[in-house]
CSV table of C-alpha atoms and ligand atoms in Angstrom, one decimal:
chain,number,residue,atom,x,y,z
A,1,UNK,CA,0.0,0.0,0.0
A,2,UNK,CA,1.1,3.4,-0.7
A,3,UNK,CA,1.3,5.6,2.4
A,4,UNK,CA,-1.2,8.0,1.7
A,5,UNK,CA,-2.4,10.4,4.1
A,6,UNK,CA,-5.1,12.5,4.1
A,7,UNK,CA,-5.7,15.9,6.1
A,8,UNK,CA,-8.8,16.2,8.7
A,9,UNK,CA,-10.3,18.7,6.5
A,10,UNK,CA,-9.8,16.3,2.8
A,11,UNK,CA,-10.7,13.1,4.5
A,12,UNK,CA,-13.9,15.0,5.3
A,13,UNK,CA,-14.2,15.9,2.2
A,14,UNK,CA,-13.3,12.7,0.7
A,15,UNK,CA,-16.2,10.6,2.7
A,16,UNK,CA,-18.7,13.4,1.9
A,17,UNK,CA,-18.0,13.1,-2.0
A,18,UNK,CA,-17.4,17.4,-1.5
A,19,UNK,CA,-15.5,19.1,-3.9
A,20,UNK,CA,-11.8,18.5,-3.4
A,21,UNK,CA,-9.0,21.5,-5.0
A,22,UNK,CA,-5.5,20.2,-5.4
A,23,UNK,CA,-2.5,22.4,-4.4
A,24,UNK,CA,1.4,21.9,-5.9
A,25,UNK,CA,4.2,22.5,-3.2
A,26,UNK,CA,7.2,23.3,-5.3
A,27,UNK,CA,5.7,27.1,-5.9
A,28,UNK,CA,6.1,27.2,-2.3
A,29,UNK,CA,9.3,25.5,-1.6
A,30,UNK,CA,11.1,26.4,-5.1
A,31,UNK,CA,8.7,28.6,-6.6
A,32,UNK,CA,8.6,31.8,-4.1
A,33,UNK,CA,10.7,33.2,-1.2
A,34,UNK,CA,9.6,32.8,1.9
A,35,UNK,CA,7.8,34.6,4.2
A,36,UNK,CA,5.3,35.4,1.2
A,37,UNK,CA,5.4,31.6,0.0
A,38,UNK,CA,3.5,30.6,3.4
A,39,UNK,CA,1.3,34.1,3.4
A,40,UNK,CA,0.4,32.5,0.0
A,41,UNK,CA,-0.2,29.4,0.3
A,42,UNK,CA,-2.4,29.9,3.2
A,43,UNK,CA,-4.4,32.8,1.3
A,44,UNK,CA,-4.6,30.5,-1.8
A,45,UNK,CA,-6.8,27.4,0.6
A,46,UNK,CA,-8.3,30.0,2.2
A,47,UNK,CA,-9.3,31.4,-1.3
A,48,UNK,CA,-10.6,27.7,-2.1
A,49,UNK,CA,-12.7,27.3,0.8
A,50,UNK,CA,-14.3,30.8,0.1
A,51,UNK,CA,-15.2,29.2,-3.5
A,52,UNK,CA,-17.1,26.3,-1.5
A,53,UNK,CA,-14.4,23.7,-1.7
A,54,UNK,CA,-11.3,21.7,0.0
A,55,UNK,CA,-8.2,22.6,-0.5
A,56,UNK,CA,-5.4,19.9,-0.5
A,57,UNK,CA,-1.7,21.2,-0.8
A,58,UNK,CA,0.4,17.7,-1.8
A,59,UNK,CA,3.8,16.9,-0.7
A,60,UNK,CA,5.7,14.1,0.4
A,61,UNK,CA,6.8,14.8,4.0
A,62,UNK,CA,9.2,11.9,5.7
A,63,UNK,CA,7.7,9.4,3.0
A,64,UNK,CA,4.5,9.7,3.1
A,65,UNK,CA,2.2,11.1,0.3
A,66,UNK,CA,0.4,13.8,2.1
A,67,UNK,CA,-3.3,15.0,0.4
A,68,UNK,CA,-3.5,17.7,2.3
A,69,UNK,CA,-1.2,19.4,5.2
A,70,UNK,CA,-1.8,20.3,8.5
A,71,UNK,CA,-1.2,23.7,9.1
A,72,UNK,CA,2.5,22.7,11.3
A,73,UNK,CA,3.5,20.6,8.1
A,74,UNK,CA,2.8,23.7,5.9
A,75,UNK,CA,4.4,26.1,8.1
A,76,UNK,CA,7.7,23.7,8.1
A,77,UNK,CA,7.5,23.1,4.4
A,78,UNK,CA,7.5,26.8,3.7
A,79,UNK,CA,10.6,27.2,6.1
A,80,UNK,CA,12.8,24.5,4.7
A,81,UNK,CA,15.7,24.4,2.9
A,82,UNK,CA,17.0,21.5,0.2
A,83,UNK,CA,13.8,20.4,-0.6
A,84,UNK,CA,13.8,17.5,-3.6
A,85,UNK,CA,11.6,19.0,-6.4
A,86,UNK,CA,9.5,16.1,-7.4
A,87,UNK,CA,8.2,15.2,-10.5
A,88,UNK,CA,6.9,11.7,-12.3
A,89,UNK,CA,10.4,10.1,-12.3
A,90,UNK,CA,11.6,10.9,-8.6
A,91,UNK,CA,8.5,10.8,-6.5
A,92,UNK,CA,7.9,6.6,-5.9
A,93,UNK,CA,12.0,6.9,-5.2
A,94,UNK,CA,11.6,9.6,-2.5
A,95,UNK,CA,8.6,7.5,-1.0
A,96,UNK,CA,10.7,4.2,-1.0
A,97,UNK,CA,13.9,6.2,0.5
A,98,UNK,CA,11.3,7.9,3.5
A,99,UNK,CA,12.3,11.2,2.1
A,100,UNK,CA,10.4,15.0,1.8
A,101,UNK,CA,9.9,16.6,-1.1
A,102,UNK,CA,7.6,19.0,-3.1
A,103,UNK,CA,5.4,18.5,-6.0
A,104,UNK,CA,5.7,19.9,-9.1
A,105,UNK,CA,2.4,20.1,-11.5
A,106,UNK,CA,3.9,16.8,-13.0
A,107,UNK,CA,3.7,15.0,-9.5
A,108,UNK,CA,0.9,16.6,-8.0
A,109,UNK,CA,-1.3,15.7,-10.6
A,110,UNK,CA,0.1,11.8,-10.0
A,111,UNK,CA,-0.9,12.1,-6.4
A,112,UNK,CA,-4.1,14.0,-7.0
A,113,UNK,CA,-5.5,11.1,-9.0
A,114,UNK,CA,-4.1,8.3,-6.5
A,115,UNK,CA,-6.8,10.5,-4.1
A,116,UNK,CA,-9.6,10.7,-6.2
A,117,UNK,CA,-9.2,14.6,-6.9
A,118,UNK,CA,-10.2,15.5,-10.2
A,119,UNK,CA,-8.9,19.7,-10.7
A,120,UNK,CA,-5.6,21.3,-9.8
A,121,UNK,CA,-4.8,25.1,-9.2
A,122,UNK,CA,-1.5,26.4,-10.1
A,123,UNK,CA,0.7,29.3,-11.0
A,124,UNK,CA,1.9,27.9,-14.4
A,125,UNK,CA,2.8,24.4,-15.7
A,126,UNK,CA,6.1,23.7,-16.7
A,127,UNK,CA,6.8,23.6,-20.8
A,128,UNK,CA,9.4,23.4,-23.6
A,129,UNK,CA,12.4,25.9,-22.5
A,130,UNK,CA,13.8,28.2,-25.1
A,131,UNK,CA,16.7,26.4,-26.7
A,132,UNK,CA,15.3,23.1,-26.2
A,133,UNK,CA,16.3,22.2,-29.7
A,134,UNK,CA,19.7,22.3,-28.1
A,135,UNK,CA,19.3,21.5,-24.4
A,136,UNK,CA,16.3,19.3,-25.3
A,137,UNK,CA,14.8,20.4,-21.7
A,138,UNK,CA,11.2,19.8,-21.7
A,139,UNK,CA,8.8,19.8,-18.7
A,140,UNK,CA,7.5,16.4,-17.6
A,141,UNK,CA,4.2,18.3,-16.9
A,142,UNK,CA,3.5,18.5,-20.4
A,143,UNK,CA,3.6,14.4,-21.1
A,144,UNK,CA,1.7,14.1,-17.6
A,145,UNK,CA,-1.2,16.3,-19.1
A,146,UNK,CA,-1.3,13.4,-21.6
A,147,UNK,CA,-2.1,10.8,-19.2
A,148,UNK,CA,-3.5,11.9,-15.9
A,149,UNK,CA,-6.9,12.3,-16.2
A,150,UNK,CA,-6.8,16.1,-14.1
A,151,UNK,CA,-8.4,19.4,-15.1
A,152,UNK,CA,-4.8,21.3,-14.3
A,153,UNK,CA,-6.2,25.3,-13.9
A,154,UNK,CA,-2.7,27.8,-14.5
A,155,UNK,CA,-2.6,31.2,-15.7
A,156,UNK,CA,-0.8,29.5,-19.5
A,157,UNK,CA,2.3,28.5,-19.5
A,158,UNK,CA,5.1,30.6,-18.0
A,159,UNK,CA,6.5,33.2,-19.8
A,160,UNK,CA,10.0,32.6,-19.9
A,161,UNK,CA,9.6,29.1,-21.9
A,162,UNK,CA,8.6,28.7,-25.8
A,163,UNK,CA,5.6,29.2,-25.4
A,164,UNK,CA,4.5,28.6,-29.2
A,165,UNK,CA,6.8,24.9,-28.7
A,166,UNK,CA,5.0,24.7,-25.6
A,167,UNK,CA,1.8,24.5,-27.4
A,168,UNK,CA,2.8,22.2,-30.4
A,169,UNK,CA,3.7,19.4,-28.0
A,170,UNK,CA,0.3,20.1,-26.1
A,171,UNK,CA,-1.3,19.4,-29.2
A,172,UNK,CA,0.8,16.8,-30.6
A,173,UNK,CA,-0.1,14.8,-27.1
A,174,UNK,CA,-3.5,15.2,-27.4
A,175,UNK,CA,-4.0,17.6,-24.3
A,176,UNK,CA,-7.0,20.0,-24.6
A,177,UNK,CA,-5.6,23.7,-24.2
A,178,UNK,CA,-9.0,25.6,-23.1
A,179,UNK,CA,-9.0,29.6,-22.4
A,180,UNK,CA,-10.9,30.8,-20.3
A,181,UNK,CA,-13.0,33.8,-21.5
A,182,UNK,CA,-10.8,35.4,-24.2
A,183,UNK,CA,-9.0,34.4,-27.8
A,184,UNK,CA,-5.9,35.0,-26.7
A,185,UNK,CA,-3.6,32.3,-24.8
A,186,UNK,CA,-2.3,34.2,-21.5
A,187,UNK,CA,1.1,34.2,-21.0
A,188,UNK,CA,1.3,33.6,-17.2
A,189,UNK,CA,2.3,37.3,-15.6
A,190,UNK,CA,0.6,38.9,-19.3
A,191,UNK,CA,-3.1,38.9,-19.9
A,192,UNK,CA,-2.2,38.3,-23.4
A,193,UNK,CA,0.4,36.7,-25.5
A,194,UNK,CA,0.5,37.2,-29.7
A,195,UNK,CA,-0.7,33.1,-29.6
A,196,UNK,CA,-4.5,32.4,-30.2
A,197,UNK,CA,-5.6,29.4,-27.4
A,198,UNK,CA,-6.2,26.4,-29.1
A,199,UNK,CA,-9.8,26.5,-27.4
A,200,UNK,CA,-11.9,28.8,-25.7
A,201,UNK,CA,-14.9,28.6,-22.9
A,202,UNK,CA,-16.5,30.7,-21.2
A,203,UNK,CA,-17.7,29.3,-18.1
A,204,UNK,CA,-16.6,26.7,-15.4
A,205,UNK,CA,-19.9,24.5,-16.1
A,206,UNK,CA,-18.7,24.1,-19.7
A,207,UNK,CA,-15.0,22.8,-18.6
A,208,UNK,CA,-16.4,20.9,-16.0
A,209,UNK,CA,-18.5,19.3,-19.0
A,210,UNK,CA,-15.9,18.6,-21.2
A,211,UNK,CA,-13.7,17.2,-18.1
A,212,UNK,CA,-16.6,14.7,-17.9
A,213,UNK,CA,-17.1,14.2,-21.6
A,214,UNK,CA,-13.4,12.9,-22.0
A,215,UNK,CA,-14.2,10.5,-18.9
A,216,UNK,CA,-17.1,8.9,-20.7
A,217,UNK,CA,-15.0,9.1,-24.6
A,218,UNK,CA,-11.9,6.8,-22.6
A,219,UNK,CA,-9.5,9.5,-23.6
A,220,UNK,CA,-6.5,9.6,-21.1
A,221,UNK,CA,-5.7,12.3,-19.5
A,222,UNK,CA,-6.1,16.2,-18.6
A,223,UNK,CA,-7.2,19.5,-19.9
A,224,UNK,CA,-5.2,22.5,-19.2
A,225,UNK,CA,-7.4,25.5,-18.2
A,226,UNK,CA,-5.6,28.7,-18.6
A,227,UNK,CA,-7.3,31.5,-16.9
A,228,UNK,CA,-5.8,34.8,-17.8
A,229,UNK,CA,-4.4,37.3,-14.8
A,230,UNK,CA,-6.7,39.7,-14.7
A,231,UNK,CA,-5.7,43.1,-16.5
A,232,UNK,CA,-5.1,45.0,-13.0
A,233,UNK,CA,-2.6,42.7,-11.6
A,234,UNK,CA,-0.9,41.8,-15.2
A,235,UNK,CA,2.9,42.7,-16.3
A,236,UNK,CA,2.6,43.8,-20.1
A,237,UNK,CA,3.8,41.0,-22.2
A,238,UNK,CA,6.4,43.9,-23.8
A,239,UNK,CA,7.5,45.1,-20.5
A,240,UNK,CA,8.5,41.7,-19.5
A,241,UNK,CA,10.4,40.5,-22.7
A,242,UNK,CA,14.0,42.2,-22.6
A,243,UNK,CA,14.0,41.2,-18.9
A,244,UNK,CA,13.0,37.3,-19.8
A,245,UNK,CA,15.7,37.6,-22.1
A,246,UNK,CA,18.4,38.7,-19.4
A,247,UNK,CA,17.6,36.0,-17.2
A,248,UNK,CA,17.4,33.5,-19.8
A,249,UNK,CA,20.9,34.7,-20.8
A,250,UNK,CA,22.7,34.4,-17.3
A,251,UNK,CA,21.3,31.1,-16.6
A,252,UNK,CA,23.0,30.2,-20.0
A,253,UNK,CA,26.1,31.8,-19.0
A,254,UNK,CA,26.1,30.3,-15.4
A,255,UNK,CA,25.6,26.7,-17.0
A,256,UNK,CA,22.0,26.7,-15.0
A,257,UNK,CA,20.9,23.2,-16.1
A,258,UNK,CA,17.7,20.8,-15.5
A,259,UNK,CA,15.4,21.3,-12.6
A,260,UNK,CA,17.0,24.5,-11.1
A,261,UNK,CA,16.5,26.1,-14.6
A,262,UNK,CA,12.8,27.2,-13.8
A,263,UNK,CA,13.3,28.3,-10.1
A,264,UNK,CA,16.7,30.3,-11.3
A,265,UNK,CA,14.8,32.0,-13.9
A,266,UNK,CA,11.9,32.9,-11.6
A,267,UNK,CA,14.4,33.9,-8.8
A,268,UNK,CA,15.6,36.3,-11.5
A,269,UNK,CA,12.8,37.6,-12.8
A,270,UNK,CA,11.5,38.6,-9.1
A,271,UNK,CA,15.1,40.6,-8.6
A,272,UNK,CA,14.8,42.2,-12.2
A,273,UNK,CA,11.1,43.3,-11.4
A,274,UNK,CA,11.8,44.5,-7.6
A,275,UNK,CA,9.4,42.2,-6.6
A,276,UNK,CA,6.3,43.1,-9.0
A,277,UNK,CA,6.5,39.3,-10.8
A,278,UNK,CA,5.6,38.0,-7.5
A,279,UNK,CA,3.0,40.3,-6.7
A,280,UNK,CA,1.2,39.2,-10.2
A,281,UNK,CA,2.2,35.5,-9.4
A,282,UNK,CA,0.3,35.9,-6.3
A,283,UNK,CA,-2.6,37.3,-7.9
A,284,UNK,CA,-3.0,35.0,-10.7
A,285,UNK,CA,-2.8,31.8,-8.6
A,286,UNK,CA,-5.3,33.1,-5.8
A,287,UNK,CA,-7.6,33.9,-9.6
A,288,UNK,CA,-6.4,29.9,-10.4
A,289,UNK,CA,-7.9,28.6,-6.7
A,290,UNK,CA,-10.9,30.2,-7.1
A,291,UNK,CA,-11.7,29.7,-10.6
A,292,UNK,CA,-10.7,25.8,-10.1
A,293,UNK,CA,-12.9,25.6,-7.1
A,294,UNK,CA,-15.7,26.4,-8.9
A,295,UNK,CA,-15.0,23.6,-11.6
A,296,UNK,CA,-14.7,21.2,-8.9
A,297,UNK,CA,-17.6,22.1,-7.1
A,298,UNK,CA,-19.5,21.3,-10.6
A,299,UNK,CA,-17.8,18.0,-10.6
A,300,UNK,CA,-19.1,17.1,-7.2
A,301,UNK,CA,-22.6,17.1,-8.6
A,302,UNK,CA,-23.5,13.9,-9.2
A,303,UNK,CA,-25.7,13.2,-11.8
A,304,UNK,CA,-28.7,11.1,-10.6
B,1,PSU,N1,4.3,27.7,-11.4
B,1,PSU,C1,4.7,28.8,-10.7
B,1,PSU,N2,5.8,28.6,-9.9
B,1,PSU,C2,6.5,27.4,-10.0
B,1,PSU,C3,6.0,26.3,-10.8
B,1,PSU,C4,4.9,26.6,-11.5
B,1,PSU,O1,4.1,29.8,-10.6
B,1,PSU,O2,7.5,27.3,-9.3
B,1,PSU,C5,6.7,25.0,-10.8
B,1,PSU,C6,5.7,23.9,-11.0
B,1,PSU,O3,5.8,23.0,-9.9
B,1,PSU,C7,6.0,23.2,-12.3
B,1,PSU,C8,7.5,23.4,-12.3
B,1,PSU,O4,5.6,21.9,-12.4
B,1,PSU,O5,7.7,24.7,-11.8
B,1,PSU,C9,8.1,23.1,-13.6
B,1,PSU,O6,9.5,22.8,-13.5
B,1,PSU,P1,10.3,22.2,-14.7
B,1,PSU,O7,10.3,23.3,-15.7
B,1,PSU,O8,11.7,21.9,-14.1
B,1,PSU,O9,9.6,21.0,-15.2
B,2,MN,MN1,13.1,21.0,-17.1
């Protein structure tokens, strides 16, 4: 058996049948500084049980897969230091090994379904990195999205990848890429990007639908729902470019390689910006929790 361990408020949930909201650790361990990754991450459940559902942060804490943490296991998560980043090739290893580690979009979705929870909020899933021709560094998240059957909600993909390459694989993998509410596929801290979404909907009933439909069609896996920032809290796409750019180019010429790539160039990007990408990274994943909330909250109806 898989140690698996629920929190008091998601094994609630759980016996209820209630609406269930998944959470990724690594934007808190790898993904933002602390204090403001625990301010977060305590705003964003809070923001899930506003939208009338349970959130469940997942991690692996001392090798156990944990669907949901108590609020002392948050607060040391947060704090800690040398935390494995986990995706779908490390996380059974750091479960055998009784280690801790936090989930990436990859791994959370993994864990999510092992629990029964069918939607995810996050910041931004993981993609093909610029260069990848070269470096051929592509996100696992993108190949989970292919088989994991969870409705992953994330402001697009983040900015600093290829975003267009990002896309081509999404589609080459059969993953539905669904916008919420506009033409345009957001670009994570932008509103907007100059790519047109693969899809559009414009309401949580209508993604909760086709969440369902794919269910009943045997299709494997997810859909990603990108849900643009909204326009107050947004970084223009052209204000952000040259300083994407920078970053990109000292992680090239520091050798910055593999998993520290993304939390390098986000580190980066946070200095460059005096802080403002993390004030729009905040916004757009509390918009992520809410919005998925409601998705899942759909999902919970059962149809009689
Ligand atoms: N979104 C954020 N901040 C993050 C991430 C996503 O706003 O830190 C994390 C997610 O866990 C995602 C990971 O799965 O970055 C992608 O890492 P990589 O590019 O190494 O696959
Ligand atoms: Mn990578």
């Amino acid at each position: 058996m898989i140690p698996l361990f629920r929190s008091g408020e998601v094994a609630k949930a759980h016996a209820e049948g209630g609406p269930i909201v998944a959470l990724e650790s690594t934007i808190i361990t790898h993904g933002m500084p602390y204090p403001q990754n625990l301010e977060v991450a305590h705003q964003v459940e809070a923001d899930v049980r506003g939208a009338g559902a349970t959130p469940a942060t997942i991690a692996v804490i001392g090798g156990c897969l944990h669907i949901g943490l108590e609020d002392d296991q948050l607060v040391r998560l947060a704090q800690a230091t040398n935390v494995a980043k986990l995706s779908r090739a490390d996380i059974a290893a750091c479960i055998a090994t009784n280690g801790t580690g936090a989930t990436t979009v990859a791994a959370t979705m993994i864990a999510a379904h092992l629990a029964g929870i069918e939607v995810f909020a996050t910041g931004g899933i993981g993609g093909v990195h610029r260069g990848a021709e070269e470096s051929f560094d592509i996100s696992a998240d993108l190949m989970e999205l292919a088989q994991t059957p969870v409705t992953v909600v994330a402001a697009g993909a983040k900015a600093i990848l290829d975003v267009a390459k990002t896309l081509e694989v999404l589609e080459t993998q059969g993953v539905p890429v669904i916008t919420v509410g506009q033409n345009s596929f957001p670009a994570f801290w932008s509103k907007t990007s100059s790519l047109k979404s693969p899809l559009r909907m414009d309401s949580a009933a209508q993604i909760a639908s086709a969440h369902k439909t794919r269910a009943m069609m045997g299709l494997r896996g997810g859909q990603l729902i990108a849900n643009p920032i909204d326009a107050a809290d947004e970084i223009p796409a052209e204000q952000l470019a040259p300083i994407i750019q920078a970053a990109q180019a000292e992680a090239d010429a520091q050798g910055v390689k593999g998993k520290e790539v993304t939390p390098f160039l986000l580190q980066r990007i946070f200095e460059l910006t005096e802080g403002r990408s993390l004030t729009a990274n905040i916004a757009l994943v509390r918009n992520n929790a809410r919005f998925a909330a409601r998705i899942s909250a759909i999902l919970a109806i059962k149809d009689t």
